[in-house]
Coordinates of C-alpha atoms in Angstrom, one line a residue:
M1 CA 105.1 93.2 72.7
S2 CA 102.1 93.3 75.3
D3 CA 102.7 94.2 78.9
V4 CA 100.9 90.5 79.6
L5 CA 102.6 87.6 78.2
T6 CA 102.3 83.7 78.6
R7 CA 103.9 80.7 78.1
R8 CA 103.4 77.1 78.5
V9 CA 106.0 76.0 80.8
G10 CA 105.4 72.8 82.8
A11 CA 103.1 70.1 83.8
I12 CA 100.8 69.0 86.5
G13 CA 101.5 65.9 88.2
P14 CA 98.2 63.8 88.6
S15 CA 100.6 61.2 91.0
S16 CA 100.9 64.0 93.4
F17 CA 97.2 64.8 93.7
D18 CA 96.0 64.7 97.2
E19 CA 92.4 64.0 97.3
A20 CA 91.9 65.0 101.0
A21 CA 93.6 68.2 100.9
M22 CA 92.6 68.8 96.9
T23 CA 96.2 69.9 96.1
V24 CA 98.3 69.1 93.3
E25 CA 102.0 69.9 92.4
A26 CA 103.4 71.5 89.2
V27 CA 106.3 72.8 87.9
V28 CA 105.2 76.4 87.0
S29 CA 108.3 77.8 85.4
T30 CA 111.5 76.2 83.9
Y31 CA 112.8 79.7 82.8
A32 CA 113.2 78.3 79.2
D33 CA 114.0 80.3 76.1
V34 CA 111.1 81.1 74.0
A35 CA 111.3 82.2 70.2
R36 CA 109.1 85.3 69.6
R37 CA 108.9 88.1 66.7
D38 CA 108.4 91.6 67.0
S39 CA 108.3 94.8 64.7
R40 CA 112.2 94.4 64.6
G41 CA 111.8 90.8 63.8
P42 CA 112.6 87.4 65.7
Y43 CA 114.4 87.3 69.0
V44 CA 114.9 84.8 71.7
E45 CA 112.8 85.8 75.1
R46 CA 114.9 84.7 78.3
L47 CA 113.6 84.8 81.8
D48 CA 116.1 85.7 84.4
A49 CA 115.3 83.4 87.4
A50 CA 117.3 86.3 89.7
G51 CA 114.8 88.8 88.7
L52 CA 111.7 86.9 89.4
D53 CA 109.6 88.8 92.3
T54 CA 107.8 85.9 93.8
R55 CA 105.7 88.1 96.2
R56 CA 102.4 87.9 94.2
I57 CA 102.6 84.0 93.3
V58 CA 101.4 82.9 96.6
G59 CA 97.6 83.4 96.3
A60 CA 97.3 84.0 92.6
P61 CA 94.4 82.4 90.7
L62 CA 94.8 78.9 89.0
L63 CA 92.7 79.7 85.7
D64 CA 91.1 77.5 83.0
G65 CA 93.0 78.5 79.9
H66 CA 93.9 82.0 81.0
R67 CA 90.3 82.8 80.8
Q68 CA 89.2 85.7 83.1
G69 CA 85.6 86.1 82.1
G70 CA 84.1 85.3 85.4
S71 CA 84.1 83.1 88.6
R72 CA 84.0 79.8 86.9
D73 CA 87.2 80.3 85.2
V74 CA 89.0 80.2 88.5
I75 CA 89.5 76.7 89.3
G76 CA 91.8 77.1 92.2
V77 CA 95.0 79.2 93.9
V78 CA 98.4 78.8 94.5
Q79 CA 98.9 77.8 97.8
S80 CA 102.8 77.5 98.4
L81 CA 105.7 77.5 96.4
R82 CA 109.2 76.3 96.4
H83 CA 112.7 76.6 94.3
E84 CA 114.3 73.5 93.0
P85 CA 117.4 73.6 90.4
G86 CA 116.3 75.1 87.1
R87 CA 112.5 75.4 88.1
L88 CA 109.9 76.7 90.1
V89 CA 107.5 74.4 91.8
A90 CA 103.9 75.3 93.0
V91 CA 101.3 73.8 95.2
L92 CA 98.0 74.2 93.7
R93 CA 94.9 74.2 95.8
L94 CA 91.8 73.1 93.6
S95 CA 88.1 74.2 94.1
A96 CA 85.6 71.9 95.1
A97 CA 82.9 74.1 93.5
Q98 CA 80.5 72.4 91.0
D99 CA 80.9 74.7 88.0
V100 CA 84.8 73.8 87.9
A101 CA 84.3 70.3 88.7
P102 CA 84.8 69.1 85.1
A103 CA 88.2 71.0 85.0
V104 CA 89.4 69.5 88.2
A105 CA 88.0 66.1 87.1
K106 CA 90.6 66.1 84.0
I107 CA 93.4 67.3 86.3
R108 CA 92.8 64.6 88.6
E109 CA 92.7 62.0 86.1
G110 CA 95.7 63.4 84.4
I111 CA 94.0 64.1 81.1
L112 CA 94.6 68.0 81.8
R113 CA 98.3 68.3 82.3
G114 CA 99.9 71.3 80.9
V115 CA 100.4 74.4 82.7
S116 CA 100.9 78.0 81.5
V117 CA 101.8 81.4 83.1
G118 CA 100.5 84.8 82.9
Y119 CA 103.4 87.3 83.7
R120 CA 104.5 90.7 83.3
V121 CA 108.1 92.4 82.5
A122 CA 108.9 95.4 84.5
R123 CA 112.4 95.7 82.8
W124 CA 114.1 94.3 79.8
A125 CA 117.8 93.8 79.0
E126 CA 118.7 93.4 75.4
S127 CA 121.9 91.5 73.9
I128 CA 123.2 89.9 71.0
I129 CA 124.3 86.1 71.8
N130 CA 125.9 84.1 69.1
G131 CA 124.3 86.2 66.5
E132 CA 120.9 86.0 67.8
R133 CA 118.8 88.9 69.4
V134 CA 118.4 88.1 72.7
R135 CA 115.6 90.0 75.1
T136 CA 116.1 89.1 78.7
A137 CA 113.2 89.8 81.5
A138 CA 115.5 91.3 84.0
A139 CA 112.6 92.1 86.5
W140 CA 109.3 90.0 86.0
S141 CA 106.5 89.0 88.1
I142 CA 104.3 85.9 87.6
F143 CA 100.3 86.9 88.4
E144 CA 98.1 83.8 87.3
V145 CA 98.9 80.1 86.5
S146 CA 96.7 78.6 84.3
A147 CA 95.8 74.4 83.4
V148 CA 96.1 74.2 79.5
P149 CA 95.4 71.3 77.1
I150 CA 99.3 71.2 75.8
G151 CA 102.3 72.0 77.7
A152 CA 105.9 73.1 76.4
D153 CA 107.7 70.5 78.7
P154 CA 106.4 67.4 77.8
D155 CA 109.0 65.5 79.6
A156 CA 108.2 67.1 83.1
S157 CA 107.4 64.0 85.3
F158 CA 104.4 63.1 87.5
R159 CA 105.2 64.5 90.9
S160 CA 104.4 61.1 92.9
E161 CA 106.9 62.4 95.7
P162 CA 109.3 65.4 96.2
M163 CA 112.3 65.2 93.8
S164 CA 116.0 65.4 95.2
E165 CA 118.1 68.4 94.3
N166 CA 120.3 66.1 92.3
D167 CA 117.7 65.2 89.9
E168 CA 118.0 66.9 86.6
L169 CA 115.2 68.6 84.4
P170 CA 115.3 67.7 80.8
T171 CA 116.2 70.6 78.6
V172 CA 112.9 71.6 76.3
E173 CA 113.3 73.6 73.2
A174 CA 110.2 76.0 73.2
P175 CA 108.0 76.0 70.0
S176 CA 109.0 78.4 67.5
I177 CA 106.1 79.2 65.2
E178 CA 107.0 81.7 62.2
M179 CA 103.5 83.0 61.8
P180 CA 103.3 86.4 59.7
E181 CA 102.7 89.4 61.4
A182 CA 99.8 90.5 59.6
Q183 CA 98.2 87.1 60.7
Q184 CA 99.2 87.5 64.3
A185 CA 97.6 90.9 64.2
Q186 CA 94.3 89.9 62.8
I187 CA 94.3 86.9 65.8
R188 CA 94.8 89.7 68.2
S189 CA 92.1 92.0 66.8
L190 CA 89.5 89.1 66.7
A191 CA 90.6 88.5 70.5
E192 CA 90.1 92.0 71.3
V193 CA 87.1 92.9 69.5
A194 CA 85.5 89.9 71.1
G195 CA 86.7 91.1 74.7
L196 CA 88.9 88.2 75.2
T197 CA 92.5 88.3 76.8
R198 CA 95.8 89.2 75.2
G199 CA 96.9 85.9 76.8
W200 CA 94.1 84.2 74.8
A201 CA 95.2 85.4 71.5
E202 CA 98.9 84.8 72.1
D203 CA 98.0 80.9 72.9
R204 CA 95.9 80.7 69.5
I205 CA 99.1 82.3 67.7
D206 CA 101.5 79.6 69.6
E207 CA 99.1 77.1 68.3
G208 CA 99.7 78.0 64.6
L209 CA 96.1 78.5 64.0
S210 CA 94.9 80.1 60.8
V211 CA 92.6 83.5 61.0
E212 CA 89.6 81.3 59.9
D213 CA 90.2 78.6 62.6
A214 CA 90.8 81.5 65.3
R215 CA 87.5 83.3 64.2
K216 CA 86.0 79.9 64.8
R217 CA 87.5 79.5 68.4
V218 CA 86.1 83.0 69.0
Q219 CA 82.8 82.3 68.1
D220 CA 83.0 79.1 70.4
E221 CA 84.0 81.2 73.3
L222 CA 81.5 83.5 72.5
R223 CA 78.8 81.1 72.6
R224 CA 80.2 79.3 75.6
R225 CA 80.1 83.0 77.6
S226 CA 76.4 83.5 76.5
A227 CA 75.5 80.4 78.0
A228 CA 77.0 80.9 81.4
T229 CA 75.5 82.7 84.4
P230 CA 75.5 86.3 83.9
H231 CA 78.4 88.0 86.4
I232 CA 79.0 91.3 87.7
R233 CA 81.9 93.2 86.0
T234 CA 83.8 95.9 88.4
A235 CA 85.8 97.4 85.6
S236 CA 85.1 98.9 82.1
P237 CA 87.4 99.3 79.1
Q238 CA 87.1 102.8 79.6
N239 CA 88.5 102.7 83.1
D240 CA 91.1 100.1 82.0
G241 CA 92.1 102.8 79.4
V242 CA 92.5 105.6 81.8
A243 CA 94.5 103.4 84.4
R244 CA 96.6 102.1 81.9
F245 CA 97.2 105.7 80.4
R246 CA 98.1 107.2 84.4
A247 CA 100.5 104.1 84.6
M248 CA 102.5 105.1 81.5
E249 CA 102.9 108.6 82.2
D250 CA 103.9 107.7 85.6
A251 CA 106.5 105.4 84.2
L252 CA 107.7 108.0 81.7
A253 CA 107.9 110.6 84.3
T254 CA 109.7 108.4 86.5
R255 CA 112.4 108.2 83.8
S256 CA 112.9 111.8 84.4
G257 CA 113.6 111.5 87.8
V258 CA 110.0 112.1 89.2
V259 CA 109.0 110.4 92.5
I260 CA 105.8 108.6 92.1
E261 CA 103.3 107.3 95.1
D262 CA 104.2 103.7 96.2
A263 CA 100.6 102.7 95.6
R264 CA 100.9 103.7 91.8
A265 CA 104.6 102.3 91.2
D266 CA 103.3 98.9 90.8
A267 CA 100.9 99.7 88.0
A268 CA 103.9 101.8 86.5
R269 CA 106.4 99.0 86.6
P270 CA 105.8 97.2 83.4
Y271 CA 106.3 100.5 81.6
M272 CA 109.5 101.5 83.2
G273 CA 111.7 99.8 80.5
F274 CA 109.5 101.4 77.5
S275 CA 111.5 103.6 74.8
L276 CA 109.7 106.3 73.0
R277 CA 108.8 103.9 70.4
D278 CA 107.2 101.4 72.7
F279 CA 105.0 104.3 74.3
A280 CA 103.7 105.1 70.4
R281 CA 102.8 101.4 69.8
A282 CA 101.0 101.0 73.2
S283 CA 99.0 104.5 72.7
L284 CA 98.0 103.1 69.2
E285 CA 97.2 99.7 70.2
A286 CA 95.2 101.1 73.0
R287 CA 92.9 102.7 70.4
G288 CA 92.5 100.0 68.4
V289 CA 95.2 100.7 65.9
S290 CA 97.5 97.7 64.6
T291 CA 101.0 98.5 64.3
A292 CA 102.0 95.3 62.7
G293 CA 104.4 96.0 60.3
M294 CA 105.1 99.7 60.8
D295 CA 108.6 101.1 60.5
P296 CA 109.7 103.9 63.5
D297 CA 108.6 106.6 61.1
A298 CA 105.2 105.2 59.9
L299 CA 104.6 104.5 63.8
F300 CA 105.3 108.1 65.2
R301 CA 103.5 109.6 62.2
A302 CA 100.4 107.6 63.3
A303 CA 100.8 108.1 67.2
L304 CA 101.2 111.9 66.7
H305 CA 98.6 112.8 63.9
T306 CA 95.6 110.4 65.0
T307 CA 93.4 110.1 68.1
S308 CA 96.3 108.6 69.6
D309 CA 97.1 109.4 73.4
F310 CA 100.9 109.7 72.7
P311 CA 100.9 113.6 72.5
Q312 CA 99.0 113.9 75.6
L313 CA 101.5 111.1 77.2
L314 CA 104.6 113.1 76.4
T315 CA 102.6 116.3 77.6
G316 CA 101.6 114.9 80.7
A317 CA 105.2 113.6 81.7
G318 CA 107.0 116.7 80.5
R319 CA 104.5 118.9 82.7
R320 CA 105.4 116.8 85.8
T321 CA 109.2 116.6 85.0
L322 CA 108.9 120.6 84.4
L323 CA 106.9 121.3 87.9
A324 CA 109.4 118.9 89.7
S325 CA 112.5 120.7 88.4
F326 CA 110.8 124.0 88.9
T327 CA 110.0 123.5 92.5
A328 CA 113.6 122.1 93.3
A329 CA 115.1 125.2 91.9
A330 CA 112.8 127.4 93.7
S331 CA 114.8 130.8 95.1
P332 CA 115.0 131.4 98.7
L333 CA 113.4 134.6 98.1
K334 CA 110.1 133.2 97.6
S335 CA 110.0 132.0 101.2
L336 CA 110.3 136.1 101.9
A337 CA 107.2 136.8 100.0
R338 CA 103.6 136.1 100.6
Q339 CA 101.8 134.4 97.4
G340 CA 98.7 136.0 95.8
S341 CA 96.4 135.2 92.8
R342 CA 95.3 137.5 90.0
V343 CA 92.7 136.9 87.6
D344 CA 93.7 139.2 84.8
F345 CA 96.9 141.0 83.7
R346 CA 95.7 144.7 84.7
T347 CA 97.6 146.2 87.4
G348 CA 96.1 145.0 90.4
S349 CA 96.1 146.9 94.0
T350 CA 96.8 144.9 97.3
L351 CA 94.9 147.1 100.0
R352 CA 96.3 147.0 103.7
L353 CA 94.2 148.2 106.6
G354 CA 95.7 149.5 109.4
E355 CA 95.4 148.9 113.2
I356 CA 92.3 149.8 115.3
G357 CA 94.5 150.0 118.3
A358 CA 93.4 149.4 122.2
L359 CA 90.0 148.4 122.7
Q360 CA 88.2 151.5 124.3
K361 CA 86.6 150.9 127.8
V362 CA 82.8 150.6 127.5
S363 CA 81.0 153.3 129.7
E364 CA 78.3 152.7 132.3
A365 CA 75.5 153.3 129.7
G366 CA 76.9 150.6 127.6
E367 CA 78.2 152.9 124.6
I368 CA 80.7 151.4 122.5
K369 CA 82.7 154.1 120.2
S370 CA 83.3 153.7 116.8
V371 CA 87.1 153.4 115.4
S372 CA 88.6 154.4 112.0
R373 CA 91.2 152.3 110.3
S374 CA 94.3 153.5 108.1
E375 CA 94.7 152.3 104.7
A376 CA 97.6 151.7 102.6
V377 CA 97.5 150.4 98.5
E378 CA 100.3 148.8 96.9
A379 CA 99.9 147.7 93.0
Y380 CA 101.8 145.3 90.5
A381 CA 100.4 143.6 87.2
L382 CA 101.2 140.0 85.8
D383 CA 103.4 139.8 82.7
T384 CA 103.8 136.5 80.5
Y385 CA 107.2 134.6 79.9
G386 CA 107.8 131.8 77.8
A387 CA 109.9 129.6 75.7
L388 CA 109.4 127.1 72.7
F389 CA 111.0 123.7 72.3
T390 CA 110.9 121.4 69.1
I391 CA 111.5 117.6 69.3
S392 CA 112.3 116.6 65.8
R393 CA 111.0 113.6 64.1
K394 CA 115.0 112.2 64.2
A395 CA 115.0 112.5 67.8
L396 CA 111.6 110.5 68.0
I397 CA 112.9 107.9 65.6
N398 CA 116.2 107.9 67.6
D399 CA 114.4 107.1 70.4
D400 CA 116.2 110.2 72.2
L401 CA 113.8 110.3 75.4
G402 CA 116.6 112.3 77.3
A403 CA 116.4 115.3 74.9
F404 CA 112.7 115.8 75.6
N405 CA 113.5 115.1 79.5
D406 CA 116.4 117.5 79.4
W407 CA 114.3 120.3 78.0
A408 CA 111.2 119.7 80.3
S409 CA 114.1 119.9 83.3
A410 CA 115.7 122.7 81.9
A411 CA 112.3 124.7 81.4
G412 CA 111.5 124.2 85.0
Q413 CA 114.7 125.8 86.3
A414 CA 114.5 128.6 83.7
A415 CA 110.8 129.3 85.0
A416 CA 112.4 129.4 88.7
Q417 CA 115.3 131.5 87.5
T418 CA 112.7 134.1 86.2
E419 CA 110.7 134.2 89.2
A420 CA 113.9 135.0 91.1
A421 CA 115.1 137.6 88.9
L422 CA 111.9 139.5 89.4
L423 CA 111.8 139.1 93.0
W424 CA 115.5 140.5 93.4
S425 CA 114.9 143.2 91.0
L426 CA 112.3 144.6 93.7
L427 CA 115.4 144.7 96.3
S428 CA 118.0 145.8 94.1
Q429 CA 116.1 148.9 92.4
S430 CA 117.9 152.1 92.9
N431 CA 120.9 150.8 94.2
G432 CA 119.2 148.6 96.7
A433 CA 116.7 151.3 97.8
G434 CA 113.9 149.2 96.1
P435 CA 110.7 150.2 94.4
T436 CA 108.7 153.2 95.1
M437 CA 105.9 152.7 97.6
G438 CA 102.4 154.1 98.1
D439 CA 103.8 156.9 100.2
G440 CA 106.1 157.9 97.2
K441 CA 109.3 156.9 99.2
R442 CA 111.5 153.6 98.2
L443 CA 111.1 150.5 100.3
F444 CA 114.0 151.0 102.1
H445 CA 114.0 154.5 103.4
S446 CA 115.3 156.5 106.2
D447 CA 111.6 157.5 106.9
H448 CA 110.5 153.9 107.0
G449 CA 113.0 153.2 110.1
N450 CA 114.3 150.2 107.9
T451 CA 117.7 151.5 106.6
L452 CA 120.7 151.2 108.7
T453 CA 124.2 152.6 108.8
G454 CA 126.4 150.4 106.7
A455 CA 128.1 148.0 109.4
P456 CA 129.8 144.7 108.9
L457 CA 127.7 141.5 109.5
S458 CA 128.0 140.6 113.6
V459 CA 125.7 140.3 116.6
E460 CA 125.7 143.6 117.2
A461 CA 124.8 144.8 113.7
L462 CA 122.0 142.1 113.9
S463 CA 120.7 143.6 117.3
D464 CA 120.3 147.1 115.5
A465 CA 118.5 145.4 112.6
R466 CA 115.9 143.5 115.2
L467 CA 115.6 146.8 117.3
A468 CA 114.8 148.7 113.8
M469 CA 112.0 146.1 113.3
R470 CA 110.6 146.1 116.7
Q471 CA 110.4 149.9 116.7
Q472 CA 107.9 150.1 113.7
T473 CA 104.5 151.4 114.1
G474 CA 101.2 150.6 112.3
L475 CA 99.7 152.7 109.3
D476 CA 98.3 155.3 111.9
G477 CA 101.9 155.9 112.6
K478 CA 101.0 155.3 116.6
T479 CA 100.3 151.9 117.4
R480 CA 103.4 149.7 118.1
I481 CA 103.3 146.5 116.2
T482 CA 104.9 143.2 116.9
V483 CA 107.5 142.5 114.3
T484 CA 109.6 139.3 114.6
P485 CA 112.9 138.8 112.5
K486 CA 112.6 135.2 111.0
Y487 CA 115.1 135.4 107.9
L488 CA 118.8 136.7 107.3
V489 CA 119.7 137.1 103.9
V490 CA 123.1 137.4 102.6
G491 CA 125.2 137.0 99.3
P492 CA 127.8 134.2 98.8
E493 CA 130.6 136.1 100.2
L494 CA 129.0 136.5 103.7
E495 CA 127.8 132.9 104.1
T496 CA 130.5 131.7 105.9
E497 CA 130.6 134.7 108.3
A498 CA 126.8 134.6 108.6
E499 CA 127.0 130.9 109.9
K500 CA 129.6 132.0 112.4
V501 CA 127.3 134.6 113.6
L502 CA 124.4 132.1 113.6
A503 CA 126.2 129.3 115.0
S504 CA 125.3 127.9 118.5
I505 CA 127.5 128.8 121.1
Y506 CA 127.6 126.9 124.5
A507 CA 129.1 129.6 126.3
A508 CA 130.4 129.4 129.7
T509 CA 128.9 132.7 130.8
T510 CA 125.8 134.2 129.9
S511 CA 127.5 137.1 128.5
D512 CA 129.1 135.3 126.0
A513 CA 126.1 133.8 124.5
N514 CA 124.7 134.4 120.9
P515 CA 121.3 135.9 121.3
F516 CA 120.4 134.9 117.5
S517 CA 121.3 131.4 117.7
Q518 CA 118.9 129.3 116.5
K519 CA 116.3 132.2 116.1
L520 CA 117.0 133.4 112.5
T521 CA 117.0 131.3 109.3
L522 CA 119.7 132.0 106.9
L523 CA 118.9 132.3 103.1
V524 CA 121.7 132.5 100.7
E525 CA 120.8 134.7 97.4
P526 CA 123.6 134.5 94.6
R527 CA 122.5 137.7 93.0
I528 CA 123.8 139.9 96.2
I529 CA 127.4 140.7 94.9
D530 CA 128.4 143.1 97.8
D531 CA 128.5 143.3 101.2
S532 CA 125.0 144.0 101.9
W533 CA 122.5 142.1 104.1
F534 CA 119.2 142.2 104.8
V535 CA 116.5 140.9 107.6
F536 CA 113.0 139.9 106.9
A537 CA 109.9 139.0 109.2
D538 CA 107.5 135.9 108.5
P539 CA 105.7 137.0 105.5
A540 CA 102.4 135.2 107.1
S541 CA 102.6 138.0 109.8
A542 CA 104.3 140.9 108.0
P543 CA 104.7 140.3 104.3
A544 CA 107.2 142.8 102.9
L545 CA 106.8 141.2 99.3
E546 CA 104.2 139.4 97.3
Y547 CA 104.1 137.4 94.3
S548 CA 101.1 136.2 92.2
Y549 CA 100.1 133.9 89.5
L550 CA 97.4 134.0 87.2
S551 CA 94.6 132.0 88.9
S552 CA 93.9 130.1 86.1
A553 CA 97.3 128.8 85.5
P554 CA 99.3 128.7 88.8
G555 CA 103.2 128.0 87.9
P556 CA 104.5 127.4 84.9
Q557 CA 102.2 125.6 82.1
M558 CA 103.0 123.4 79.5
S559 CA 101.1 122.7 76.2
E560 CA 101.9 121.0 72.7
R561 CA 101.1 121.3 69.3
E562 CA 102.0 119.5 65.7
G563 CA 105.0 121.0 63.9
W564 CA 104.2 123.3 61.2
E565 CA 107.2 124.2 59.3
V566 CA 109.1 121.3 60.0
L567 CA 108.1 117.4 60.7
S568 CA 108.1 117.7 64.5
R569 CA 106.1 118.2 67.7
E570 CA 106.4 121.5 69.6
F571 CA 106.2 122.1 73.1
R572 CA 105.5 125.5 74.9
V573 CA 106.0 126.4 78.7
V574 CA 104.2 129.6 79.6
L575 CA 104.9 131.5 83.0
D576 CA 102.4 133.9 84.0
F577 CA 103.8 135.9 87.1
G578 CA 104.3 139.5 88.7
A579 CA 105.7 140.4 91.9
G580 CA 105.6 143.7 94.0
A581 CA 106.4 145.4 97.2
L582 CA 103.6 145.5 100.0
D583 CA 105.0 147.0 103.2
W584 CA 108.6 148.2 104.6
R585 CA 107.6 147.2 108.1
G586 CA 108.8 143.6 107.6
A587 CA 112.2 144.1 106.2
V588 CA 115.6 145.8 107.2
R589 CA 118.3 146.5 104.9
N590 CA 121.9 147.1 105.9
P591 CA 124.3 148.1 103.1
G592 CA 127.3 146.5 104.6
A593 CA 130.8 147.9 105.3

């Protein structure tokens, strides 16, 4: 079913016409059941009054027969709204413009009495009641009201004065027109080719027109448009298609727990209740492919193997689920490292320039002396990591959206774990000594001044680590550099003890105060299984580690293709990632007690 629905629900009361104010009252909704059909067969459509979002009704346009071709199709506006038992009543303010005068005159005279509304459903609830399939619009909104020739509530009375709350609304049975699916599809196709709205087509279907009669109506509408004054259109079918695809992708991603912007939430709301089958059908129909009479198997075959956007829709939503899960599962070790970028997979070198020391005094002759800078080079390369997932034809037909979402989320977590394992391997090499640096010595080495004598975690031990970091010199071996501790990294066994050490203490005397309170950030790395602990500086000022992605593909990347050996869709996640040690001056290790 289209996301835009219409139904004739009431009548305009010409006796309530106010000539001075140009207003008239109308019952715009009685929440009556309507018989409809879809690919699964007939069902009863029911509107839940409690689920109606009324925020956009006031100010909504009053149209002439759901037409939206130009300004002359707008004959008024919804001025106010009120609820009465079993119905929704609106005051409609009519336009005094000459181009809509004929329609307004018919409303004034009581000749044009029918009212129809256009509405969108954000969430459906399905049930079986007395053996009938019932689809209840649990969350829906009205976006336009139209004056139409025939209303579905013929007993709605003229509104000459306000009705009391004790007045009862006659029960109205909505018309049920059993029209073959193929005939309905032809009428919708005629309307789409002619640029008419889906609501126009549904009205013709409700009237029970034959295909030939519908074609004549289309021709009449096109002749009327050609005789009308040209108007400027602000949207094109291409732009509409892009917006629709983005809204569907937002809805599918939201179903996986991805948070979208508030500004895009309204556009995505009509698709929130869609199943995989609904998304496949909408993707095909957006390309002009009729899905009438298609069973689920044929529907998915067409959606996956034609020019439909359905595969890209799955991949786009899956990529966003992947990245959201990847970000949420990021290791604390990434906070310790600087992010870089590489253009290829060859071993790349990171050059570090030393300090120039203090500035020299300029002589009386104005001579400025040249200075030299030391250099150090560290190297590492990127590698590729990946995983493959197949969503089977059976899962698609069973509308198993959860299987796809769970895999995308799990792949994001796996990518984050891969990065964490590579970063930890740098710190755990050679029993905790770390990788070999450009000077031929390990990252944590006594000659580097960043390996301490094993001691339990305490304020005193932290003081020793800070002192070791403060005493570091630059690449020239002489210039004192400013290295400030920022992170304390421990394993789960020391987490509680670390929290105690770093806790704020409201001491009675200065000597009792904790000098590290609110100065160090605690990071807990579950891969540390002994009593060792680390202190790291801010990687922005003194980076000890660096990680990089391939510049053309930062972070995990998802792609898809048609399954070859089995009837399925294959999805692949690839991560191009590498990490290396840059400098020992920004890290201190204590092996623990």
